[in-house]
Coordinates of C-alpha atoms in Angstrom, one line a residue:
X1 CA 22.6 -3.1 -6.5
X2 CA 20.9 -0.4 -8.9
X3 CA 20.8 -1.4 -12.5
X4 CA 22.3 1.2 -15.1
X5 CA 19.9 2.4 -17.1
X6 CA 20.2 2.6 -20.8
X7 CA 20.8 6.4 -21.2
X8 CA 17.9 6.5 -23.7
X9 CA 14.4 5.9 -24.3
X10 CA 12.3 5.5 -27.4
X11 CA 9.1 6.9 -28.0
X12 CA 6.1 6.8 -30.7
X13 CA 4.5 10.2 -31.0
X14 CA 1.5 8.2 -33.1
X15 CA -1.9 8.1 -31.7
X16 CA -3.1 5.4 -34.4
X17 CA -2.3 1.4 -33.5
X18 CA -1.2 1.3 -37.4
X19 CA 1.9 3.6 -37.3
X20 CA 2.9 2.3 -33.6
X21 CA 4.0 -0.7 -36.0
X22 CA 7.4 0.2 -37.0
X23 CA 8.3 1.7 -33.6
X24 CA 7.9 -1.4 -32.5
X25 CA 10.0 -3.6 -34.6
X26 CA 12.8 -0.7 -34.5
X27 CA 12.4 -1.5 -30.8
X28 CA 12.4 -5.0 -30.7
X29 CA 15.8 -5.1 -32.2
X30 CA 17.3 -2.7 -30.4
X31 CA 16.1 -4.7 -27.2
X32 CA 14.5 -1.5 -25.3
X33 CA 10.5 -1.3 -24.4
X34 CA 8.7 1.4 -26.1
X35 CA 8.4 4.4 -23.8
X36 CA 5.1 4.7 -21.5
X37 CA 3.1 7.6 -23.3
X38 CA -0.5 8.8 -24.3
X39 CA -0.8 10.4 -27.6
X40 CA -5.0 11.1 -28.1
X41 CA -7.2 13.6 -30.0
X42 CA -9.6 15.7 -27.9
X43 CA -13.2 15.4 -28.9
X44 CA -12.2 19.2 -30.5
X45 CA -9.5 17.9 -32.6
X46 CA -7.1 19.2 -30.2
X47 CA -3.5 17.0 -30.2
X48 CA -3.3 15.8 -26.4
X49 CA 0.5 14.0 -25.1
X50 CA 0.9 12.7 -21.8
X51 CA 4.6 11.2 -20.9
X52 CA 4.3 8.5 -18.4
X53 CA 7.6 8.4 -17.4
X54 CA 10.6 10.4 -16.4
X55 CA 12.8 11.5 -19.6
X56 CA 15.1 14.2 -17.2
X57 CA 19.1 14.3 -18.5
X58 CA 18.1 11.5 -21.2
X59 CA 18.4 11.5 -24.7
X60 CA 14.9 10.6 -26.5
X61 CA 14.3 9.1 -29.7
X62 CA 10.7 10.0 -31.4
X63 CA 9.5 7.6 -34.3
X64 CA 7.0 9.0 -36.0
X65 CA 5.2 7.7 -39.0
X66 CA 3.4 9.5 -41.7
X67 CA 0.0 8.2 -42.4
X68 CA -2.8 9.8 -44.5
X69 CA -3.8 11.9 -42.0
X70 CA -0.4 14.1 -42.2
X71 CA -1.2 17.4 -40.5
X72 CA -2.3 15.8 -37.6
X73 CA 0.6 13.5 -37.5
X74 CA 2.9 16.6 -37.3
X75 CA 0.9 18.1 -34.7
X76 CA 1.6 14.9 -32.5
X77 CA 5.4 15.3 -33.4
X78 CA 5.4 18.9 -32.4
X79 CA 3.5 18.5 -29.0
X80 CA 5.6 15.3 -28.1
X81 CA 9.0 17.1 -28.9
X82 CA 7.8 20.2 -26.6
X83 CA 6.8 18.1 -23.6
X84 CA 10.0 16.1 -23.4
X85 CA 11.6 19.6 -24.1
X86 CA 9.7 20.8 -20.9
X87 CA 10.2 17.8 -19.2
X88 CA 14.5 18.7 -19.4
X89 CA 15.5 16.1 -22.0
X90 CA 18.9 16.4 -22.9
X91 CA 18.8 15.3 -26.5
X92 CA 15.5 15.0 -28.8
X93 CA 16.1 13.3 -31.8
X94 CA 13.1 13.0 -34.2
X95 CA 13.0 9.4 -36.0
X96 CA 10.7 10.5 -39.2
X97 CA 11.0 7.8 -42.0
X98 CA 9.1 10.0 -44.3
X99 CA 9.8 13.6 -44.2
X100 CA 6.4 15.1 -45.0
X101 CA 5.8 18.4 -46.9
X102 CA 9.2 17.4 -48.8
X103 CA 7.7 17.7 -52.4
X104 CA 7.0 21.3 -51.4
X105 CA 10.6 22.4 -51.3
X106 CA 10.8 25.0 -54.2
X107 CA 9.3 28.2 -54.6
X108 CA 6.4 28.2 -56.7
X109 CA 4.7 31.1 -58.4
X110 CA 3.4 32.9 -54.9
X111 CA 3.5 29.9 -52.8
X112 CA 5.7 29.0 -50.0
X113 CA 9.0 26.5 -49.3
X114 CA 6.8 24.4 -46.7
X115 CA 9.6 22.3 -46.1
X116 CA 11.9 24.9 -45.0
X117 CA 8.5 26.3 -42.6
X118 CA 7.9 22.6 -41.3
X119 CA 11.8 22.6 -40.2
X120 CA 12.0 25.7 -38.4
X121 CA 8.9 24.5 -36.7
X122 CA 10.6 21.3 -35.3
X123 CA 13.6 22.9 -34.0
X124 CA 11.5 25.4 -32.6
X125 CA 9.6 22.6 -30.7
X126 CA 12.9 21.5 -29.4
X127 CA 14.5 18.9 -31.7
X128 CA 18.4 18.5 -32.0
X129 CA 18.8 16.0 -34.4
X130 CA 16.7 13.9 -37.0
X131 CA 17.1 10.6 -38.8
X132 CA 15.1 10.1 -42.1
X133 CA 15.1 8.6 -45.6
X134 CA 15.7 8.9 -48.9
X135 CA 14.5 12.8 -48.7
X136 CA 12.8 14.1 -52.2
X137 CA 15.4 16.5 -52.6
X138 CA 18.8 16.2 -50.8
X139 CA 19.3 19.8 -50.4
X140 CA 16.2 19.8 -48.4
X141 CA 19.0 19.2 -45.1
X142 CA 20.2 22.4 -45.4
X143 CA 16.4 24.1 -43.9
X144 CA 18.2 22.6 -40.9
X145 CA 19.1 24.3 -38.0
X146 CA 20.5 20.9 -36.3
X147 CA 22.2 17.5 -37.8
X148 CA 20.3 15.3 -40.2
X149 CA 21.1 11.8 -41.2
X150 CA 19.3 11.0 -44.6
X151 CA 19.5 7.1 -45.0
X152 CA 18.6 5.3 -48.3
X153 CA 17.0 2.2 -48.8
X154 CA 18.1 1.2 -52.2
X155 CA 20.6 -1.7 -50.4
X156 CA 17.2 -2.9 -49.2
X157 CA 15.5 -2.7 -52.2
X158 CA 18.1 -3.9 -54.8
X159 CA 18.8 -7.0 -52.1
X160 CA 14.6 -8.0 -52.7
X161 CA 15.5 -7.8 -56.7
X162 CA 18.2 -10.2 -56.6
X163 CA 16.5 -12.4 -54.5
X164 CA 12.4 -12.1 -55.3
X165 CA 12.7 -10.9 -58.6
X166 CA 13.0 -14.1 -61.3
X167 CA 15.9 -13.9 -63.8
X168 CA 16.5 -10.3 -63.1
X169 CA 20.1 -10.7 -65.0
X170 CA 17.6 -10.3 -68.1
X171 CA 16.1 -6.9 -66.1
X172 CA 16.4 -3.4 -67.2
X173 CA 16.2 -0.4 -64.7
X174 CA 13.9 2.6 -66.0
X175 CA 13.9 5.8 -65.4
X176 CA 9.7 7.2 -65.8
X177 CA 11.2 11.2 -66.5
X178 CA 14.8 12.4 -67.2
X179 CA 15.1 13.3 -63.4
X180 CA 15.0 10.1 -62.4
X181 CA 17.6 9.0 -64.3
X182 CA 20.4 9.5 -61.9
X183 CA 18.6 7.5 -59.5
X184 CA 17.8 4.7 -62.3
X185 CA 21.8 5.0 -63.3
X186 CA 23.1 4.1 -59.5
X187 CA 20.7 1.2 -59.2
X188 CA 21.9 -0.1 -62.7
X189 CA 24.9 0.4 -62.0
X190 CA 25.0 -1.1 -59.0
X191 CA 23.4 -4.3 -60.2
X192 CA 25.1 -4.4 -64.0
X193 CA 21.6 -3.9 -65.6
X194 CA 20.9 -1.9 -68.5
X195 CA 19.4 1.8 -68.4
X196 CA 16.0 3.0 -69.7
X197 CA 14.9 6.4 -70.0
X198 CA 11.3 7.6 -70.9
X199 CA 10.9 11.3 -72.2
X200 CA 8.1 13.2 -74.0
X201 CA 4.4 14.5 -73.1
X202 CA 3.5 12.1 -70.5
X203 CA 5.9 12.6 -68.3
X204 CA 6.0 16.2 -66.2
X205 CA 8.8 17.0 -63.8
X206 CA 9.0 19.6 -61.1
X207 CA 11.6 21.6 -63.3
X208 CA 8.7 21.8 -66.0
X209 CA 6.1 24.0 -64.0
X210 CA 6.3 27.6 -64.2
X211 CA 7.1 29.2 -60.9
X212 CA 5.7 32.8 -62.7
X213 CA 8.1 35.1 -62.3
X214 CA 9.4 35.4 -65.5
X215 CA 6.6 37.8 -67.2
X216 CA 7.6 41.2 -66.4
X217 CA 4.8 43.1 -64.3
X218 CA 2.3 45.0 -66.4
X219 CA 2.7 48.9 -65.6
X220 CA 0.4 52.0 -66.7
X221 CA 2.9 55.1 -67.2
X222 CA -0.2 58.0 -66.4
X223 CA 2.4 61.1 -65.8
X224 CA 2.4 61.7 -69.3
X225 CA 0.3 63.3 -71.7
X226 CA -3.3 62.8 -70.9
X227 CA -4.6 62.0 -74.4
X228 CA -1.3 59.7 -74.9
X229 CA -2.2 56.3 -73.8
X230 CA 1.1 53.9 -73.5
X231 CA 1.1 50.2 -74.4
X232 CA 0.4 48.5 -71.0
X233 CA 3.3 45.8 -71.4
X234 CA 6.7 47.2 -72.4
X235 CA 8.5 46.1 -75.1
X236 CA 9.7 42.3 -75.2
X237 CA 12.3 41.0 -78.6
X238 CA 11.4 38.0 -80.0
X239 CA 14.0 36.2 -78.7
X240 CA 13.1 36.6 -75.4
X241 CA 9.7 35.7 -75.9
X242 CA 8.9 32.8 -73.9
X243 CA 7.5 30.0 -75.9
X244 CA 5.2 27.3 -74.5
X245 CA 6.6 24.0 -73.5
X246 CA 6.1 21.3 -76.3
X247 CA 7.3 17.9 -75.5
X248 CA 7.5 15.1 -77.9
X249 CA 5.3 12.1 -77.9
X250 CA 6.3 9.8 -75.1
X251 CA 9.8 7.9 -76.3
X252 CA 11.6 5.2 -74.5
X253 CA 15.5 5.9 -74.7
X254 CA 16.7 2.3 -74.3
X255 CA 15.1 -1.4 -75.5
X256 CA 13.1 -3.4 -73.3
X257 CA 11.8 -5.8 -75.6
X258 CA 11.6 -9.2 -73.9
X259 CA 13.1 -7.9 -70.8
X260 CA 11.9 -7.6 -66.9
X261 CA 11.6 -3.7 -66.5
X262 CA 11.8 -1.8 -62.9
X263 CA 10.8 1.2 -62.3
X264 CA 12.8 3.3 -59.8
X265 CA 11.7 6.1 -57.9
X266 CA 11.7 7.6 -54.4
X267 CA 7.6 8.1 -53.7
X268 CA 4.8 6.5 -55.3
X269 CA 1.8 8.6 -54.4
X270 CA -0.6 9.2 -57.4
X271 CA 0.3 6.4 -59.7
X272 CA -1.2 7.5 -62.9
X273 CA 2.1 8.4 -64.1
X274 CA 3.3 4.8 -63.0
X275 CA 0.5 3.4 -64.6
X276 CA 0.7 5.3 -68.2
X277 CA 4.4 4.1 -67.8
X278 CA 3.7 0.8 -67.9
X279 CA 1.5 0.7 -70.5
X280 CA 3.8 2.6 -72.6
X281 CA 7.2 -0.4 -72.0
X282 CA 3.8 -3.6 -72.3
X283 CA 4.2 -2.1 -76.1
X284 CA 7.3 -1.9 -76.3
X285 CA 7.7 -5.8 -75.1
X286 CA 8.5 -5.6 -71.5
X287 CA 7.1 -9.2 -70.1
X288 CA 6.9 -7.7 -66.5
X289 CA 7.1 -4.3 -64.8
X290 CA 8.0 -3.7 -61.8
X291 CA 7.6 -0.6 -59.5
X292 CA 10.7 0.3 -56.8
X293 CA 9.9 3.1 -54.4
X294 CA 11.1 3.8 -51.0
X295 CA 7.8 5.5 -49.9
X296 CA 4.7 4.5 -50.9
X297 CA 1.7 6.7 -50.1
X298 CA -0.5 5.2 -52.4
X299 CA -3.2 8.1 -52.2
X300 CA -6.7 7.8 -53.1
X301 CA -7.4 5.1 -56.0
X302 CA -3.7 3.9 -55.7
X303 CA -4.4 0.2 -55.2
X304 CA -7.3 -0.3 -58.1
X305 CA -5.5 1.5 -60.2
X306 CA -2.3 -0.4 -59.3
X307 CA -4.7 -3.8 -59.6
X308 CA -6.2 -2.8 -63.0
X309 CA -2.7 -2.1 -64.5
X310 CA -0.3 -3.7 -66.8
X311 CA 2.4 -3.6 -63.5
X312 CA 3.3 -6.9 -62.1
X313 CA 4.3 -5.7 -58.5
X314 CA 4.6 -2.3 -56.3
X315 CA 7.7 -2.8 -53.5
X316 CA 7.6 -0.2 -51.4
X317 CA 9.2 0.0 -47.6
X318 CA 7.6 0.3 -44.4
X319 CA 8.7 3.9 -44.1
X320 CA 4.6 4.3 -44.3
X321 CA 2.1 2.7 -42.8
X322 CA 0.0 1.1 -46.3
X323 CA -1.7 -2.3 -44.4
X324 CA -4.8 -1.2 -45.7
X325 CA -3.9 -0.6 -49.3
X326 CA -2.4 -4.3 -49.1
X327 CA -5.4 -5.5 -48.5
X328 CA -7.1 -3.8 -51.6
X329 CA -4.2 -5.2 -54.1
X330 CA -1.9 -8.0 -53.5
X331 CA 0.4 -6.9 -56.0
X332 CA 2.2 -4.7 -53.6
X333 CA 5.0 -5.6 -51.5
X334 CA 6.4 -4.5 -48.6
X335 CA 10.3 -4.5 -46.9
X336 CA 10.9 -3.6 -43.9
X337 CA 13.5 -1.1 -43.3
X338 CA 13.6 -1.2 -39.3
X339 CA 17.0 -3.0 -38.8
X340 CA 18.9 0.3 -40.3
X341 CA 16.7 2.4 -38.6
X342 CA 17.6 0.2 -35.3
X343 CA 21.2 0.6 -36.2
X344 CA 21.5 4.5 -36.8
X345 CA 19.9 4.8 -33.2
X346 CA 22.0 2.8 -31.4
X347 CA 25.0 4.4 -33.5
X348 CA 24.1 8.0 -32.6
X349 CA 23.1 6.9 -28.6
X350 CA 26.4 5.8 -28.3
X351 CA 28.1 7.8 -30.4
X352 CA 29.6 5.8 -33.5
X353 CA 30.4 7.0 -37.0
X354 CA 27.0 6.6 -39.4
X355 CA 29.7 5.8 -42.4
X356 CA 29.1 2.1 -42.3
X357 CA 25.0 2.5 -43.3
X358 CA 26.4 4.8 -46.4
X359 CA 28.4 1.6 -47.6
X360 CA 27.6 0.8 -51.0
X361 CA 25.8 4.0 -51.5
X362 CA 26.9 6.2 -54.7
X363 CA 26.5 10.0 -54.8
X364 CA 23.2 10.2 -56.8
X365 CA 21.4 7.7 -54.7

């Protein structure tokens, strides 16, 4: 008597033993082995995948992890996707915790939207469908030719405050810039804590960064009079004068004296911002700080900076691989995130509504 088979197999497009980590717990629960595959670099840096099993008529999931090494991690993404594509799966669904490139989602002076270049480049290679998390921007799902299913991890991250956080009744949530503070407002909310914001000259958001195409382009009129020489700018009223950005000194909107404070964002990268932050509630008689993030990167001197700071504790999710950072500074914490990746897999093979993982979930999560 033949066995049915699943419908579905699950692959790891990582050719590092550290991001092959959350494919494997994501497996585990969903009771499936991790597909048979080789994913290797050439001794030229070329991206090599080899699929050691038959994927024809099946619907594929790809997990694929971000680590430091990000281009070549989308490489193995790309060439993974295009050899089940050639090898006549039905469905490819990329599984891509943390959407790389998604800071780069605006057009900057005479740069490029990468994120919109990255997504044309993985439907191209023959994706249908991806699941991700807590993307930078939300409008970042419209660069998508297919379906995209942005999860959040707040329920997972305001379930380890209740229960690993001491006396968080006397917490307050803070928001590090003004453009965090809808984010800071849902987990307060959500939790019945006060709200924090901090403004002024330490903090610089993406809206404050001039994308250069305000200053009209500078034009030589020579059709006229030889001898007349016309002002190379034209003329601009006052009003319309653009004035350089002044921000006040740094200000905390809210009182956090004797109270636990918790930062909330979505990526914790370079954490000098984090870190100034920090410094800035200590003197204004915060016991402990503590950082929330769903992604944490934790580039370059992340964890001694993180160690040498007024901050109590980083939490961060498993979205990225950071075992190595752990290591440096034991003040950062990790939750895994695997069970509601587990679940929007097994939702989508067999074709349930998503609406129960958005339970709990406000609009400006």
């Amino acid at each position: 008597m033949n066995v049915p088979k699943s419908g579905y197999r699950v692959f790891s497009a990582n050719s590092t033993a550290a991001c092959t980590e959350l494919a494997k717990k994501i497996t585990e629960r969903l009771g499936v082995e991790l597909g048979k595959s080789v994913v290797y670099q050439e001794s030229n840096r070329e991206t090599r995948v080899d699929v050691k099993e038959s994927v024809r008529g099946q619907t594929i999931f790809i997990i694929q992890t971000i680590p430091r090494d990000v281009n070549t991690a989308i490489m193995e993404l790309l060439v993974m996707a295009y050899a089940l594509k050639t090898s006549c799966a039905k469905n490819i669904i990329g599984v891509i915790p943390y959407f790389p490139y998604s800071k780069q989602c605006k057009m900057r002076k005479r740069g490029s939207i990468v994120c919109k270049l990255l997504a044309s480049m993985l439907a191209k290679a023959g994706l249908t469908h991806i699941i991700t998390m807590d993307l930078h921007q939300k409008e970042i799902q419209g660069f998508f030719s297919f379906p995209v299913d942005n999860l959040r991890a707040s329920p997972f991250l305001l379930q380890y405050i209740q229960e690993e956080v001491p006396d968080y009744r006397n917490a307050i949530i803070v928001a590090k810039s003004p453009s965090a503070a809808k984010r800071a407002q849902s987990y307060a909310e959500r939790l019945r804590l006060g709200l924090a914001v901090m403004h002024g000259e330490a903090q610089c958001s993406e809206s404050d960064m001039a994308d250069g195409r305000h200053s009209p382009p500078c034009v030589r009129n020579t059709s006229g009079h030889p001898g007349l020489e016309l002002p190379c700018k034209p003329f601009i009223p006052y009003w319309l004068v653009m004035m350089a950005k002044e921000k006040p000194p740094i200000t905390v909107v809210g009182d956090v004296g004797g109270r636990i404070a918790i930062i909330v964002d979505d990526i914790i990268d370079d954490v000098e911002d984090f870190v100034a932050a920090a410094e800035i509630l200590k003197e204004r008689g915060a016991y402990k700080i503590y950082i929330m993030a769903t992604h944490g990167l934790l580039s370059a001197d992340a964890p001694r900076l993180i160690e040498e700071s007024a901050i109590d504790e980083v939490v961060v999710t498993n979205t990225v691989p950071h075992e190595v950072q752990k290591l440096q500074c034991p003040k950062i914490k990790t939750v895994d995130v695997s069970m509601i990746l587990a679940e929007a897999i097994r939702r989508i093979h067999n074709g349930e509504s998503m609406a129960y993982l958005f339970r709990n979930i406000t609009v400006d999560d």
